[in-house]
């Protein structure tokens, strides 16, 4: 591998899932492992085999089913953990044991109650033991950043002599700074005996919001592996975010002069998959993958982007797999953006009419956070229905039920009326009441789909309804957006599903019932 290749070691399934609210069972881990394989990460840290029988089974399942990346398990520096990692990794074509022990004064004295010499002896014995099970061994001196430099060198030397091929330098508590970590990596590479034969790796936490900056700075100091996680998940404030580090290296290749093997167009899918399986939505303003990352609302920005998107975008949305750049209509938008959206919706307005519409548009934008396509259609046509897009179904009945006991799944009873007058009522179960309602709408309409996002907002001061729901659903291989305003949450959400399903039917992308 050339010296400008930076390996991406993904720890979403280990450090990432250690964080409260992110734990993943085997099925969820496999979904993410497939997304990581599609991203072409170099190494997947699939879990911590000794942590629980469930985690051992998850590591084994990933080792069995995922080919391409090297599969890794974490292990504390003791025989039982290392053996458990070795067993779980057995089916993997290509594997790694990652073993660690605390080396900073605090870890030695307060946590481990071991002397420097005792720790060095353990490193020598147990890294060698790991090496006897697996040829590829990574060693981490935990809390390396707060470890005395001369002692850090001794631990690194002991691990290399015992057979470690990757030396990871964790900033366990997110304490370092970019300048400091660049200097530390330069120091280790220059002074650790045997250091030129191993890969130095960086593993930064985000307690001070510097995990990505520190990881990139470590690369400047000679690190050739970045440990990171999708959406930056991980202990406490998280780990270095994979998508941010990878896109920084790609976008500023002129500066960093290194590359990764990541298939960047697969980034968005991996990020969405993680948000979905862990039920943690991607923050709207998240770099690279947030809904706003390539969205523009301010009039001046929209004008620039419509003329040439490079005016306000340093990356192509397509490069990270996001559906192209989006102009969001809101109170900061200008007339250019409104006209462009009207045309994109295959509608038209003379310049005089556009002036009138623009006044109404600003009023509407003041009353609600975002003006959707449905709002624009209503402004231009005076109707809720986009010409030629109305579908056959109307919502007639909504009943949602959630029991507090765990044995009764949430269910929904939904009634729809077809434009030919026929009515149907169906009861479905689901993971939640809205999921159940969507299943019922699909069952009646005879389509198969899934909810991608459901946003519900209270709209203060709007004239025709106080709850606005926007449902993005996938039907067939297409996405459809339904937006509705109603006076209650249940009717708004289910109404939005019906609008989206109607659009799918009207667009003839799926078979009508
Ligand atoms: O943050 C840390 O120190 C770790 C080690 C186990 C590498 O996650
Ligand atoms: Zn960590």
Coordinates of C-alpha atoms and ligand atoms in Angstrom, one line a residue:
X1 CA 0.0 0.0 0.0
X2 CA 1.5 3.4 -1.0
X3 CA 2.5 5.9 1.7
X4 CA -0.3 8.3 0.7
X5 CA -3.0 5.7 1.5
X6 CA -4.9 6.4 4.7
X7 CA -6.8 3.3 6.0
X8 CA -10.3 3.9 7.2
X9 CA -10.9 1.8 10.4
X10 CA -14.6 2.1 11.1
X11 CA -15.7 1.7 14.7
X12 CA -19.4 2.5 14.4
X13 CA -20.2 -1.1 15.5
X14 CA -17.9 -1.0 18.5
X15 CA -17.0 2.5 20.0
X16 CA -20.1 3.9 18.2
X17 CA -22.6 1.4 19.6
X18 CA -21.0 1.7 23.1
X19 CA -22.7 5.2 23.4
X20 CA -26.0 5.3 25.2
X21 CA -28.9 5.2 22.7
X22 CA -26.9 3.6 19.9
X23 CA -26.7 -0.1 20.9
X24 CA -27.3 -2.5 18.0
X25 CA -28.3 -6.1 18.0
X26 CA -26.9 -8.5 15.4
X27 CA -29.5 -7.8 12.7
X28 CA -28.8 -4.0 12.9
X29 CA -25.1 -4.6 13.0
X30 CA -25.3 -6.6 9.8
X31 CA -27.2 -3.8 8.0
X32 CA -24.5 -1.3 9.0
X33 CA -21.7 -3.8 8.2
X34 CA -23.1 -4.2 4.7
X35 CA -23.2 -0.4 4.3
X36 CA -19.6 -0.2 5.5
X37 CA -18.6 -2.9 3.0
X38 CA -20.3 -0.9 0.2
X39 CA -18.4 2.2 1.4
X40 CA -15.2 0.1 1.0
X41 CA -13.8 0.8 4.4
X42 CA -10.5 -1.0 5.1
X43 CA -11.4 -2.4 8.5
X44 CA -14.7 -2.9 10.3
X45 CA -14.4 -3.1 14.1
X46 CA -17.5 -5.2 14.6
X47 CA -17.7 -5.2 18.3
X48 CA -16.1 -6.3 21.6
X49 CA -16.5 -10.1 21.7
X50 CA -15.9 -10.5 25.4
X51 CA -18.4 -7.8 26.3
X52 CA -21.4 -10.1 26.1
X53 CA -22.6 -13.3 24.4
X54 CA -24.7 -11.1 22.1
X55 CA -21.7 -9.0 21.0
X56 CA -19.6 -12.1 20.4
X57 CA -22.4 -13.5 18.2
X58 CA -22.6 -10.1 16.3
X59 CA -18.9 -10.1 15.7
X60 CA -19.1 -13.7 14.4
X61 CA -22.1 -12.9 12.2
X62 CA -20.2 -10.0 10.6
X63 CA -17.1 -12.2 10.3
X64 CA -19.2 -14.9 8.6
X65 CA -21.3 -12.7 6.2
X66 CA -19.2 -9.7 5.3
X67 CA -16.4 -10.0 2.7
X68 CA -14.1 -7.3 1.6
X69 CA -13.0 -5.3 4.6
X70 CA -10.8 -6.8 7.4
X71 CA -13.1 -7.7 10.4
X72 CA -11.8 -6.7 13.8
X73 CA -12.8 -7.3 17.4
X74 CA -11.7 -5.3 20.4
X75 CA -10.2 -7.1 23.4
X76 CA -8.8 -5.9 26.7
X77 CA -5.2 -6.9 27.2
X78 CA -6.0 -10.2 29.0
X79 CA -6.0 -13.8 27.8
X80 CA -9.8 -14.4 28.1
X81 CA -10.7 -11.3 26.1
X82 CA -8.1 -12.1 23.4
X83 CA -9.3 -15.7 23.1
X84 CA -13.0 -14.6 22.9
X85 CA -12.0 -12.2 20.1
X86 CA -10.1 -14.9 18.3
X87 CA -13.1 -17.3 18.5
X88 CA -15.6 -14.7 17.3
X89 CA -13.4 -13.8 14.3
X90 CA -12.8 -17.4 13.3
X91 CA -15.0 -17.3 10.1
X92 CA -13.5 -14.1 8.8
X93 CA -11.4 -14.3 5.6
X94 CA -9.4 -11.4 6.8
X95 CA -9.2 -10.5 10.5
X96 CA -7.6 -8.3 13.2
X97 CA -7.5 -8.4 17.0
X98 CA -7.4 -5.0 18.6
X99 CA -6.1 -5.1 22.1
X100 CA -5.7 -2.2 24.6
X101 CA -4.6 -1.3 28.1
X102 CA -4.5 2.1 29.9
X103 CA -1.1 3.7 30.1
X104 CA -1.6 7.2 31.4
X105 CA -0.8 7.9 35.1
X106 CA -4.5 8.1 35.9
X107 CA -5.3 4.8 34.3
X108 CA -2.2 3.1 35.8
X109 CA -2.8 4.3 39.3
X110 CA -6.5 4.9 39.7
X111 CA -8.0 2.2 37.4
X112 CA -5.5 -0.6 36.9
X113 CA -3.4 -0.3 40.1
X114 CA -0.4 -1.5 38.0
X115 CA 3.1 -0.2 37.8
X116 CA 4.7 0.9 34.6
X117 CA 6.8 -2.3 34.6
X118 CA 3.8 -4.6 35.1
X119 CA 2.0 -3.0 32.2
X120 CA 5.0 -3.4 29.9
X121 CA 5.3 -7.0 30.9
X122 CA 1.6 -7.6 30.1
X123 CA 2.0 -5.9 26.7
X124 CA 4.9 -8.2 25.8
X125 CA 3.1 -11.4 26.9
X126 CA -0.4 -10.7 25.7
X127 CA 0.3 -9.0 22.4
X128 CA 2.4 -12.0 21.6
X129 CA -0.5 -14.2 22.6
X130 CA -2.8 -12.3 20.3
X131 CA -0.3 -12.7 17.5
X132 CA -0.3 -16.4 18.0
X133 CA -4.0 -16.4 17.2
X134 CA -4.2 -13.8 14.5
X135 CA -1.5 -12.4 12.3
X136 CA -2.8 -8.9 12.3
X137 CA -2.7 -7.3 15.8
X138 CA -3.4 -3.7 16.7
X139 CA -2.3 -2.3 20.0
X140 CA -3.7 0.8 21.7
X141 CA -2.2 2.4 24.8
X142 CA -5.4 3.8 26.1
X143 CA -5.3 7.5 27.1
X144 CA -2.1 7.8 25.1
X145 CA -2.5 11.6 24.9
X146 CA -2.1 11.9 28.7
X147 CA 0.7 9.3 28.9
X148 CA 4.3 10.5 29.5
X149 CA 6.0 10.6 26.1
X150 CA 9.0 8.5 27.2
X151 CA 6.8 5.9 28.7
X152 CA 4.5 5.9 25.7
X153 CA 7.6 5.1 23.6
X154 CA 8.3 2.1 25.8
X155 CA 4.8 0.7 25.5
X156 CA 4.8 1.2 21.7
X157 CA 8.2 -0.5 21.5
X158 CA 7.1 -3.5 23.6
X159 CA 4.0 -3.9 21.4
X160 CA 5.9 -3.8 18.2
X161 CA 8.5 -6.3 19.5
X162 CA 5.7 -8.6 20.5
X163 CA 4.2 -8.5 17.0
X164 CA 1.7 -5.6 16.7
X165 CA 1.5 -4.3 13.2
X166 CA -0.7 -1.3 13.9
X167 CA -0.1 1.1 16.8
X168 CA -3.2 3.2 17.6
X169 CA -2.7 6.3 19.7
X170 CA -6.1 7.1 21.3
X171 CA -7.2 10.5 22.5
X172 CA -9.5 8.6 24.8
X173 CA -11.0 11.7 26.5
X174 CA -10.9 14.2 23.5
X175 CA -8.3 16.4 25.2
X176 CA -5.7 17.1 22.5
X177 CA -5.3 19.9 20.0
X178 CA -4.4 19.7 16.3
X179 CA -0.9 21.1 16.8
X180 CA -0.2 18.8 19.8
X181 CA -1.3 15.6 18.0
X182 CA 0.7 16.4 14.8
X183 CA 3.8 16.8 17.0
X184 CA 3.1 13.6 18.9
X185 CA 2.8 11.5 15.8
X186 CA 6.0 13.0 14.4
X187 CA 7.7 12.3 17.7
X188 CA 6.5 8.7 17.8
X189 CA 7.5 8.0 14.2
X190 CA 10.9 9.4 14.7
X191 CA 11.6 7.8 18.1
X192 CA 9.7 4.5 18.5
X193 CA 12.1 1.6 17.7
X194 CA 10.5 -0.4 14.9
X195 CA 8.1 2.4 14.2
X196 CA 8.9 2.5 10.5
X197 CA 7.5 -1.1 10.1
X198 CA 4.1 -0.5 11.6
X199 CA 1.0 1.7 10.7
X200 CA 0.4 4.5 13.2
X201 CA -3.3 5.1 13.7
X202 CA -5.3 7.9 15.2
X203 CA -8.5 7.5 17.4
X204 CA -9.9 10.8 18.5
X205 CA -12.9 11.6 20.7
X206 CA -15.0 14.7 20.3
X207 CA -15.3 16.1 23.9
X208 CA -14.0 19.5 22.8
X209 CA -15.5 19.3 19.3
X210 CA -12.0 18.7 17.7
X211 CA -12.1 14.9 16.9
X212 CA -12.1 15.5 13.1
X213 CA -9.6 18.3 13.2
X214 CA -7.3 16.3 15.5
X215 CA -7.5 13.1 13.3
X216 CA -6.6 15.2 10.2
X217 CA -3.8 16.8 12.1
X218 CA -2.6 13.3 13.1
X219 CA -2.5 12.4 9.4
X220 CA -0.3 15.5 8.9
X221 CA 2.0 14.0 11.5
X222 CA 2.2 10.6 9.8
X223 CA -0.8 8.6 10.9
X224 CA -2.0 6.3 8.1
X225 CA -5.1 4.9 9.7
X226 CA -8.1 7.0 11.0
X227 CA -10.5 5.3 13.5
X228 CA -13.8 6.9 13.0
X229 CA -17.6 6.3 13.0
X230 CA -20.5 7.0 10.7
X231 CA -22.3 10.2 11.9
X232 CA -19.5 10.6 14.5
X233 CA -21.2 8.3 17.0
X234 CA -19.2 7.0 19.9
X235 CA -18.5 7.3 23.7
X236 CA -19.8 10.6 25.2
X237 CA -19.5 13.3 22.5
X238 CA -18.6 10.7 19.9
X239 CA -15.7 9.7 17.7
X240 CA -14.2 11.3 14.6
X241 CA -16.9 11.3 12.0
X242 CA -16.1 9.1 9.0
X243 CA -17.9 11.2 6.5
X244 CA -16.3 14.5 7.6
X245 CA -12.7 13.1 7.7
X246 CA -13.1 11.3 4.4
X247 CA -14.6 14.3 2.6
X248 CA -12.0 16.7 4.1
X249 CA -9.2 14.5 2.8
X250 CA -10.9 14.2 -0.6
X251 CA -11.9 17.9 -1.0
X252 CA -8.6 19.2 0.3
X253 CA -6.3 16.6 -1.4
X254 CA -4.3 19.6 -2.5
X255 CA -3.4 20.2 1.2
X256 CA -3.3 16.8 2.8
X257 CA -1.9 14.9 -0.2
X258 CA -3.2 11.5 0.8
X259 CA -6.2 9.5 -0.2
X260 CA -8.6 6.9 1.1
X261 CA -10.4 4.1 -0.8
X262 CA -13.8 5.1 0.3
X263 CA -16.6 5.0 -2.3
X264 CA -17.9 8.5 -1.2
X265 CA -21.2 8.2 -3.1
X266 CA -22.2 5.5 -0.6
X267 CA -21.8 7.9 2.4
X268 CA -25.3 9.2 2.6
X269 CA -26.9 5.7 2.4
X270 CA -24.7 4.6 5.3
X271 CA -25.5 7.6 7.3
X272 CA -29.3 7.2 6.7
X273 CA -29.1 3.4 7.5
X274 CA -27.4 4.2 10.8
X275 CA -29.9 6.8 11.7
X276 CA -32.7 4.4 10.9
X277 CA -31.5 1.3 12.8
X278 CA -30.5 3.3 15.9
X279 CA -33.6 5.6 15.8
X280 CA -31.3 8.6 16.0
X281 CA -32.1 11.1 13.3
X282 CA -29.2 12.9 11.5
X283 CA -29.1 16.5 12.8
X284 CA -30.3 18.9 10.1
X285 CA -27.1 20.9 10.2
X286 CA -24.7 18.0 10.3
X287 CA -21.7 18.4 8.0
X288 CA -21.8 16.3 4.8
X289 CA -25.0 14.3 5.5
X290 CA -27.4 16.8 7.2
X291 CA -30.5 17.9 5.4
X292 CA -29.1 21.4 5.3
X293 CA -25.6 20.4 4.1
X294 CA -26.4 21.2 0.5
X295 CA -29.5 23.3 1.0
X296 CA -29.8 27.0 0.5
X297 CA -32.5 29.3 1.7
X298 CA -31.0 32.8 1.7
X299 CA -31.9 34.7 -1.4
X300 CA -28.3 35.8 -2.3
X301 CA -27.1 32.2 -1.9
X302 CA -29.9 30.8 -3.9
X303 CA -29.3 33.3 -6.7
X304 CA -25.6 32.3 -6.7
X305 CA -26.3 28.5 -6.6
X306 CA -28.8 28.7 -9.4
X307 CA -26.2 30.5 -11.5
X308 CA -23.3 28.2 -10.6
X309 CA -23.5 25.9 -7.6
X310 CA -19.8 26.2 -6.9
X311 CA -20.5 29.8 -5.6
X312 CA -21.7 28.3 -2.3
X313 CA -20.8 24.6 -2.5
X314 CA -17.3 23.1 -2.2
X315 CA -18.5 19.5 -2.8
X316 CA -21.1 18.0 -5.1
X317 CA -24.0 16.6 -3.2
X318 CA -23.8 13.6 -5.6
X319 CA -20.2 13.0 -4.4
X320 CA -21.6 11.9 -1.1
X321 CA -24.7 10.3 -2.5
X322 CA -27.2 13.0 -1.6
X323 CA -30.0 13.7 -4.0
X324 CA -28.6 16.9 -5.7
X325 CA -28.4 20.4 -4.2
X326 CA -31.7 21.6 -2.8
X327 CA -33.1 25.1 -2.8
X328 CA -35.2 25.4 0.3
X329 CA -37.9 28.0 0.0
X330 CA -38.4 30.0 3.1
X331 CA -38.6 33.6 4.3
X332 CA -35.0 34.4 3.1
X333 CA -35.6 33.2 -0.4
X334 CA -35.7 35.5 -3.4
X335 CA -37.8 35.7 -6.5
X336 CA -35.2 33.8 -8.6
X337 CA -35.7 30.8 -6.4
X338 CA -39.5 31.0 -6.5
X339 CA -39.6 31.3 -10.3
X340 CA -37.2 28.4 -10.6
X341 CA -39.4 26.2 -8.3
X342 CA -42.5 27.2 -10.2
X343 CA -40.9 26.1 -13.5
X344 CA -39.5 22.9 -11.9
X345 CA -43.1 22.0 -10.9
X346 CA -44.1 22.5 -14.6
X347 CA -46.2 25.5 -13.8
X348 CA -45.8 29.0 -15.1
X349 CA -46.3 32.6 -14.1
X350 CA -45.9 35.9 -16.1
X351 CA -43.5 38.5 -14.6
X352 CA -46.5 40.5 -13.2
X353 CA -48.1 37.4 -11.7
X354 CA -44.7 36.4 -10.2
X355 CA -44.6 39.8 -8.4
X356 CA -48.1 39.1 -6.9
X357 CA -47.2 35.5 -6.0
X358 CA -43.9 36.7 -4.4
X359 CA -45.8 38.9 -2.0
X360 CA -48.1 36.0 -1.0
X361 CA -45.1 33.7 -0.8
X362 CA -43.3 36.0 1.7
X363 CA -46.4 36.1 3.9
X364 CA -46.7 32.4 3.9
X365 CA -42.9 31.9 4.5
X366 CA -43.3 34.2 7.6
X367 CA -46.1 32.0 9.0
X368 CA -44.3 28.7 8.6
X369 CA -40.7 27.6 8.6
X370 CA -40.5 26.2 5.0
X371 CA -42.6 26.6 1.9
X372 CA -43.0 23.2 0.3
X373 CA -43.8 22.2 -3.3
X374 CA -47.4 21.7 -2.3
X375 CA -47.5 25.2 -0.9
X376 CA -46.2 26.6 -4.2
X377 CA -48.7 24.6 -6.2
X378 CA -51.5 26.0 -4.0
X379 CA -50.1 29.6 -4.5
X380 CA -50.0 29.3 -8.2
X381 CA -53.1 27.3 -8.9
X382 CA -55.3 28.2 -5.9
X383 CA -55.7 24.4 -5.4
X384 CA -54.0 21.8 -3.2
X385 CA -53.7 19.6 -6.2
X386 CA -50.8 19.7 -8.6
X387 CA -52.4 19.4 -12.1
X388 CA -52.4 15.8 -13.2
X389 CA -51.0 14.7 -9.8
X390 CA -54.1 14.1 -7.7
X391 CA -54.5 10.4 -6.8
X392 CA -57.6 8.4 -6.1
X393 CA -57.6 8.1 -2.3
X394 CA -59.1 10.4 0.4
X395 CA -58.6 9.9 4.1
X396 CA -61.9 9.2 5.9
X397 CA -60.9 7.6 9.2
X398 CA -57.9 7.6 11.6
X399 CA -57.7 5.6 14.7
X400 CA -54.2 5.0 16.3
X401 CA -53.6 3.0 19.4
X402 CA -50.5 2.4 21.6
X403 CA -50.7 0.2 24.7
X404 CA -48.2 0.7 27.4
X405 CA -47.7 -3.0 28.0
X406 CA -45.0 -4.5 25.8
X407 CA -47.0 -7.4 24.6
X408 CA -49.5 -5.4 22.5
X409 CA -48.0 -3.9 19.4
X410 CA -49.1 -0.4 18.3
X411 CA -51.9 -0.6 15.7
X412 CA -53.8 1.7 13.4
X413 CA -57.3 1.4 11.9
X414 CA -57.5 3.5 8.7
X415 CA -60.4 4.2 6.4
X416 CA -59.9 5.5 2.9
X417 CA -62.4 6.4 0.2
X418 CA -61.6 5.8 -3.5
X419 CA -62.7 8.4 -6.1
X420 CA -65.1 5.8 -7.4
X421 CA -67.0 5.9 -4.1
X422 CA -65.7 2.6 -2.7
X423 CA -64.6 2.8 1.0
X424 CA -62.1 0.4 2.7
X425 CA -61.1 0.2 6.3
X426 CA -58.0 -1.8 7.3
X427 CA -56.3 -2.5 10.7
X428 CA -52.5 -2.9 10.7
X429 CA -49.8 -3.3 13.3
X430 CA -46.4 -1.6 13.2
X431 CA -43.3 -0.6 15.1
X432 CA -45.2 2.5 16.1
X433 CA -48.7 3.9 15.5
X434 CA -47.6 6.0 12.4
X435 CA -45.8 3.0 11.0
X436 CA -49.0 1.0 11.5
X437 CA -51.0 3.7 9.8
X438 CA -48.7 3.8 6.8
X439 CA -48.9 0.0 6.5
X440 CA -52.7 0.3 6.5
X441 CA -52.7 3.1 3.8
X442 CA -50.3 0.9 1.6
X443 CA -52.5 -2.2 2.2
X444 CA -55.6 -0.3 1.0
X445 CA -53.9 1.4 -1.9
X446 CA -52.2 -1.9 -3.0
X447 CA -48.6 -0.5 -2.9
X448 CA -45.5 -1.5 -1.0
X449 CA -43.5 1.2 0.6
X450 CA -41.7 2.5 3.6
X451 CA -41.5 5.7 5.5
X452 CA -38.2 7.5 5.0
X453 CA -38.9 10.6 7.1
X454 CA -42.0 12.0 8.9
X455 CA -41.7 15.7 10.0
X456 CA -44.5 17.2 12.1
X457 CA -44.5 20.9 13.0
X458 CA -46.9 23.0 14.9
X459 CA -47.5 26.1 12.7
X460 CA -48.4 29.2 14.7
X461 CA -50.8 31.6 13.1
X462 CA -51.5 29.6 9.9
X463 CA -55.0 30.1 8.6
X464 CA -55.9 26.6 7.5
X465 CA -54.7 24.2 10.1
X466 CA -52.2 24.3 12.9
X467 CA -50.2 21.1 12.3
X468 CA -48.1 20.6 9.2
X469 CA -46.9 17.1 8.4
X470 CA -44.4 16.2 5.7
X471 CA -43.9 12.5 4.9
X472 CA -41.2 11.3 2.6
X473 CA -41.9 7.7 1.6
X474 CA -40.3 5.2 -0.7
X475 CA -42.6 3.3 -3.1
X476 CA -41.0 1.0 -5.6
X477 CA -37.7 2.6 -6.2
X478 CA -39.0 6.2 -6.1
X479 CA -39.4 8.7 -3.3
X480 CA -42.7 10.7 -2.9
X481 CA -43.3 13.6 -0.6
X482 CA -46.7 14.3 0.9
X483 CA -47.5 17.5 2.8
X484 CA -50.6 18.3 4.6
X485 CA -52.0 20.8 7.1
X486 CA -54.6 19.6 9.6
X487 CA -55.8 20.5 13.0
X488 CA -54.5 17.4 14.7
X489 CA -51.3 15.4 14.5
X490 CA -52.8 12.0 13.6
X491 CA -54.8 13.4 10.6
X492 CA -51.8 15.4 9.5
X493 CA -49.4 12.5 9.5
X494 CA -51.7 10.0 8.0
X495 CA -53.0 12.5 5.5
X496 CA -49.4 13.2 4.4
X497 CA -48.9 9.4 3.8
X498 CA -52.1 9.4 1.7
X499 CA -50.9 12.4 -0.4
X500 CA -47.6 10.7 -1.0
X501 CA -49.2 7.4 -2.0
X502 CA -51.6 9.2 -4.2
X503 CA -48.7 10.9 -6.0
X504 CA -47.1 7.5 -6.5
X505 CA -50.3 6.2 -8.1
X506 CA -50.9 9.3 -10.2
X507 CA -47.3 9.1 -11.5
X508 CA -48.0 5.5 -12.5
X509 CA -44.8 4.5 -10.9
X510 CA -46.7 1.8 -9.1
X511 CA -49.8 -0.2 -9.9
X512 CA -53.0 1.5 -8.7
X513 CA -55.3 -0.6 -6.5
Ligands
LIG1 O1 -11.0 5.7 23.2 C1 -10.3 4.7 23.4 O2 -9.3 4.8 24.0 C2 -10.7 3.5 22.8 C3 -9.7 2.4 22.9 C4 -10.3 1.0 23.2 C5 -9.0 2.3 21.6 O3 -11.8 3.3 22.3
LIG2 ZN1 -12.7 5.3 21.8

